Amino acid sequence: MTSFLTHRTRVHDGRLPLHRRHSALRTCLAVFAPYGLRATYHHLTLSAAIPRHLEADSDALARAVEELHEARVLWLARAEEYAAQRRAEKRAGRRAVPDPRPWWLRSWWESPNRAWFEDPFRHPSLRLPEYVRRQNAILDGAEPPGCPACGDEGLRVLSSTGHGWAELCRGCAWVLTPCPCGQRHRCVPETPFNWNGIWQRAHMGDDGRPNSHWPAG
């Protein structure tokens, strides 16, 4: 498996060309991406203020990978606890996986966060460590107010499935109430986004702020 820590070091290595440091960040995302690879990268461009042209602020890459690293440390600790718990349960003869499954083991298509994979711009605005802490707390039995993902306590958004309605979080499109039919549906409309455009940060300006002229900004 690709080493997250090895590529984290490369992101910080000022002797490397910026494009290689940027590629190392992408490799880190391939190992750990709480919002999904594309949505997590989009989030980091905003939270770390990664400019469209990396030369405008090369330190932004380090800020991004450190936020990702901080979240991963929290996840690893909880995942190790869960693994130990499951080993003990299996020894006791309880082999069935408890429901709900841990947030990091959910299938994206069946998960309430599937809108983030369909539209990478709909992820929570929370910093990644805050999101991981929130999800770990829920796994431990906590019931935080508002949307389980982002905490938004505003009105829900109704999304038509063609023969019913699903309720989504206004802030991040988390599926709060699925369609009564029980079938899987696309949660958000088709978005004409281009992954290459996101990867090249067409949605960002060189001041580290979103580009207001970009259609999907």
CSV table of C-alpha atoms in Angstrom, one decimal:
chain,number,residue,atom,x,y,z
A,1,MET,CA,0.0,0.0,0.0
A,2,THR,CA,1.2,3.5,-0.8
A,3,SER,CA,2.6,5.2,2.3
A,4,PHE,CA,0.6,8.3,3.3
A,5,LEU,CA,3.5,9.5,5.5
A,6,THR,CA,6.0,9.1,2.7
A,7,HIS,CA,4.0,11.3,0.4
A,8,ARG,CA,3.2,13.7,3.2
A,9,THR,CA,6.9,14.3,3.5
A,10,ARG,CA,7.2,14.9,-0.2
A,11,VAL,CA,4.4,17.5,-0.1
A,12,HIS,CA,6.6,19.4,2.4
A,13,ASP,CA,9.8,19.0,0.5
A,14,GLY,CA,10.6,22.4,-0.9
A,15,ARG,CA,13.4,20.9,-3.1
A,16,LEU,CA,10.9,19.2,-5.3
A,17,PRO,CA,9.1,20.9,-8.2
A,18,LEU,CA,5.6,22.1,-7.2
A,19,HIS,CA,3.9,19.7,-9.6
A,20,ARG,CA,5.5,16.8,-7.9
A,21,ARG,CA,4.5,18.0,-4.4
A,22,HIS,CA,1.0,18.5,-5.7
A,23,SER,CA,0.9,15.0,-7.1
A,24,ALA,CA,2.1,13.7,-3.7
A,25,LEU,CA,-0.9,15.4,-2.2
A,26,ARG,CA,-3.2,13.6,-4.6
A,27,THR,CA,-1.5,10.3,-3.6
A,28,CYS,CA,-2.3,11.1,0.0
A,29,LEU,CA,-5.9,11.6,-1.0
A,30,ALA,CA,-6.0,8.2,-2.7
A,31,VAL,CA,-5.1,6.7,0.7
A,32,PHE,CA,-7.5,8.8,2.9
A,33,ALA,CA,-10.3,11.1,1.8
A,34,PRO,CA,-13.2,11.5,4.2
A,35,TYR,CA,-15.4,13.3,1.6
A,36,GLY,CA,-14.3,11.1,-1.3
A,37,LEU,CA,-11.3,11.9,-3.4
A,38,ARG,CA,-12.7,14.7,-5.6
A,39,ALA,CA,-14.8,16.3,-2.9
A,40,THR,CA,-12.0,16.2,-0.3
A,41,TYR,CA,-9.6,17.8,-2.8
A,42,HIS,CA,-12.1,20.5,-3.6
A,43,HIS,CA,-12.6,21.1,0.2
A,44,LEU,CA,-8.8,21.4,0.7
A,45,THR,CA,-8.5,23.9,-2.1
A,46,LEU,CA,-10.9,26.1,-0.2
A,47,SER,CA,-9.8,25.4,3.4
A,48,ALA,CA,-6.0,25.7,2.6
A,49,ALA,CA,-6.6,28.4,0.0
A,50,ILE,CA,-4.7,26.6,-2.7
A,51,PRO,CA,-4.4,29.1,-5.6
A,52,ARG,CA,-4.9,28.3,-9.2
A,53,HIS,CA,-1.2,28.8,-9.9
A,54,LEU,CA,0.7,27.1,-7.1
A,55,GLU,CA,3.6,29.5,-7.4
A,56,ALA,CA,1.4,32.2,-5.9
A,57,ASP,CA,1.4,30.3,-2.5
A,58,SER,CA,3.5,27.1,-2.4
A,59,ASP,CA,2.8,26.8,1.4
A,60,ALA,CA,-0.8,26.1,0.6
A,61,LEU,CA,0.1,22.5,-0.2
A,62,ALA,CA,1.6,22.0,3.2
A,63,ARG,CA,-1.5,23.4,4.9
A,64,ALA,CA,-3.7,21.1,2.9
A,65,VAL,CA,-1.7,17.9,3.7
A,66,GLU,CA,-1.5,18.8,7.4
A,67,GLU,CA,-5.3,19.2,7.7
A,68,LEU,CA,-5.6,15.8,6.0
A,69,HIS,CA,-3.0,14.3,8.2
A,70,GLU,CA,-4.7,15.6,11.4
A,71,ALA,CA,-7.9,14.0,10.3
A,72,ARG,CA,-6.2,10.7,9.4
A,73,VAL,CA,-4.6,10.4,12.9
A,74,LEU,CA,-8.0,10.7,14.5
A,75,TRP,CA,-9.5,8.1,12.1
A,76,LEU,CA,-6.6,5.7,12.6
A,77,ALA,CA,-7.0,5.8,16.4
A,78,ARG,CA,-10.8,5.1,16.1
A,79,ALA,CA,-10.3,2.4,13.5
A,80,GLU,CA,-7.8,0.6,15.7
A,81,GLU,CA,-10.3,0.6,18.5
A,82,TYR,CA,-13.0,-0.7,16.3
A,83,ALA,CA,-10.7,-3.5,15.0
A,84,ALA,CA,-9.9,-4.6,18.5
A,85,GLN,CA,-13.6,-4.5,19.4
A,86,ARG,CA,-14.5,-6.7,16.4
A,87,ARG,CA,-11.8,-9.2,17.3
A,88,ALA,CA,-13.2,-9.5,20.8
A,89,GLU,CA,-16.8,-9.9,19.4
A,90,LYS,CA,-15.7,-12.6,17.0
A,91,ARG,CA,-13.9,-14.5,19.8
A,92,ALA,CA,-17.2,-14.3,21.6
A,93,GLY,CA,-19.1,-15.8,18.6
A,94,ARG,CA,-20.6,-12.5,17.4
A,95,ARG,CA,-19.4,-12.4,13.8
A,96,ALA,CA,-22.2,-10.3,12.3
A,97,VAL,CA,-21.1,-6.7,11.5
A,98,PRO,CA,-23.0,-4.3,13.7
A,99,ASP,CA,-25.4,-1.9,12.0
A,100,PRO,CA,-24.8,0.9,11.2
A,101,ARG,CA,-21.3,0.1,9.8
A,102,PRO,CA,-18.5,2.5,10.8
A,103,TRP,CA,-18.5,5.6,8.6
A,104,TRP,CA,-15.2,4.6,6.9
A,105,LEU,CA,-16.6,1.2,5.8
A,106,ARG,CA,-19.8,2.4,4.2
A,107,SER,CA,-20.4,1.9,0.5
A,108,TRP,CA,-20.6,5.3,-1.0
A,109,TRP,CA,-23.6,4.4,-3.2
A,110,GLU,CA,-25.6,3.2,-0.2
A,111,SER,CA,-24.3,5.9,2.2
A,112,PRO,CA,-26.2,9.1,3.1
A,113,ASN,CA,-23.1,11.1,1.8
A,114,ARG,CA,-23.3,9.8,-1.7
A,115,ALA,CA,-24.2,13.2,-3.1
A,116,TRP,CA,-20.5,14.2,-2.4
A,117,PHE,CA,-19.5,11.6,-5.0
A,118,GLU,CA,-22.1,12.8,-7.5
A,119,ASP,CA,-21.3,16.5,-7.0
A,120,PRO,CA,-17.9,17.2,-5.4
A,121,PHE,CA,-19.0,20.7,-4.4
A,122,ARG,CA,-21.7,19.6,-2.0
A,123,HIS,CA,-19.5,18.4,0.8
A,124,PRO,CA,-19.6,19.9,4.4
A,125,SER,CA,-17.7,23.1,5.1
A,126,LEU,CA,-16.3,21.5,8.3
A,127,ARG,CA,-12.5,21.1,8.5
A,128,LEU,CA,-11.7,17.4,8.0
A,129,PRO,CA,-10.6,16.8,11.7
A,130,GLU,CA,-13.9,18.3,12.9
A,131,TYR,CA,-15.9,16.0,10.5
A,132,VAL,CA,-13.9,12.9,11.7
A,133,ARG,CA,-14.5,13.8,15.3
A,134,ARG,CA,-18.2,14.2,14.7
A,135,GLN,CA,-18.5,10.9,12.9
A,136,ASN,CA,-16.5,9.1,15.6
A,137,ALA,CA,-18.7,10.6,18.2
A,138,ILE,CA,-21.8,9.4,16.4
A,139,LEU,CA,-20.3,5.9,16.1
A,140,ASP,CA,-19.8,5.9,19.9
A,141,GLY,CA,-23.5,6.7,20.4
A,142,ALA,CA,-23.6,10.5,20.5
A,143,GLU,CA,-26.5,12.4,18.8
A,144,PRO,CA,-25.2,15.8,17.9
A,145,PRO,CA,-27.7,18.4,16.8
A,146,GLY,CA,-28.5,19.1,13.2
A,147,CYS,CA,-27.2,17.3,10.2
A,148,PRO,CA,-25.1,14.3,11.2
A,149,ALA,CA,-22.5,15.3,8.7
A,150,CYS,CA,-22.2,19.1,8.9
A,151,GLY,CA,-24.4,20.1,11.8
A,152,ASP,CA,-26.7,22.4,9.8
A,153,GLU,CA,-29.9,22.9,11.6
A,154,GLY,CA,-31.8,24.7,8.9
A,155,LEU,CA,-34.8,23.5,6.8
A,156,ARG,CA,-34.4,20.3,4.9
A,157,VAL,CA,-34.4,20.3,1.1
A,158,LEU,CA,-36.9,18.0,-0.7
A,159,SER,CA,-35.4,16.1,-3.7
A,160,SER,CA,-37.8,14.3,-6.1
A,161,THR,CA,-36.9,10.8,-6.9
A,162,GLY,CA,-39.5,10.5,-9.6
A,163,HIS,CA,-42.0,8.6,-7.5
A,164,GLY,CA,-41.3,10.0,-4.0
A,165,TRP,CA,-39.3,12.4,-2.1
A,166,ALA,CA,-36.0,12.3,-0.2
A,167,GLU,CA,-35.0,14.9,2.4
A,168,LEU,CA,-31.5,16.3,2.1
A,169,CYS,CA,-29.4,18.6,4.3
A,170,ARG,CA,-29.5,22.1,2.9
A,171,GLY,CA,-25.8,22.6,3.6
A,172,CYS,CA,-24.2,19.4,2.3
A,173,ALA,CA,-26.9,17.3,0.6
A,174,TRP,CA,-26.5,14.5,3.2
A,175,VAL,CA,-29.6,12.2,2.9
A,176,LEU,CA,-31.5,12.8,6.1
A,177,THR,CA,-34.6,10.8,5.0
A,178,PRO,CA,-34.3,8.4,2.0
A,179,CYS,CA,-37.1,7.9,-0.5
A,180,PRO,CA,-39.8,5.7,1.1
A,181,CYS,CA,-39.5,3.2,-1.8
A,182,GLY,CA,-36.2,2.0,-0.4
A,183,GLN,CA,-34.5,2.1,-3.7
A,184,ARG,CA,-31.3,3.9,-4.4
A,185,HIS,CA,-31.6,7.2,-6.3
A,186,ARG,CA,-29.3,10.0,-7.4
A,187,CYS,CA,-29.5,12.7,-4.8
A,188,VAL,CA,-28.5,15.8,-6.7
A,189,PRO,CA,-29.0,16.9,-10.3
A,190,GLU,CA,-26.3,16.2,-12.9
A,191,THR,CA,-23.5,18.7,-12.5
A,192,PRO,CA,-21.5,19.6,-15.6
A,193,PHE,CA,-18.2,19.7,-13.7
A,194,ASN,CA,-14.9,18.7,-15.1
A,195,TRP,CA,-12.5,16.8,-12.8
A,196,ASN,CA,-9.5,18.2,-14.7
A,197,GLY,CA,-10.9,21.7,-14.0
A,198,ILE,CA,-11.1,21.0,-10.3
A,199,TRP,CA,-7.7,19.4,-10.3
A,200,GLN,CA,-6.2,22.4,-12.0
A,201,ARG,CA,-8.2,24.6,-9.6
A,202,ALA,CA,-10.1,26.5,-12.3
A,203,HIS,CA,-12.5,27.4,-9.4
A,204,MET,CA,-9.7,29.3,-7.5
A,205,GLY,CA,-7.9,32.6,-8.1
A,206,ASP,CA,-4.3,33.3,-7.3
A,207,ASP,CA,-5.4,35.1,-4.1
A,208,GLY,CA,-6.5,31.8,-2.6
A,209,ARG,CA,-10.2,32.8,-2.9
A,210,PRO,CA,-12.8,31.1,-5.1
A,211,ASN,CA,-13.1,32.3,-8.6
A,212,SER,CA,-16.5,34.1,-8.8
A,213,HIS,CA,-16.4,33.9,-12.6
A,214,TRP,CA,-16.1,30.1,-12.7
A,215,PRO,CA,-19.5,28.6,-13.5
A,216,ALA,CA,-19.5,25.9,-10.8
A,217,GLY,CA,-17.9,28.1,-8.2
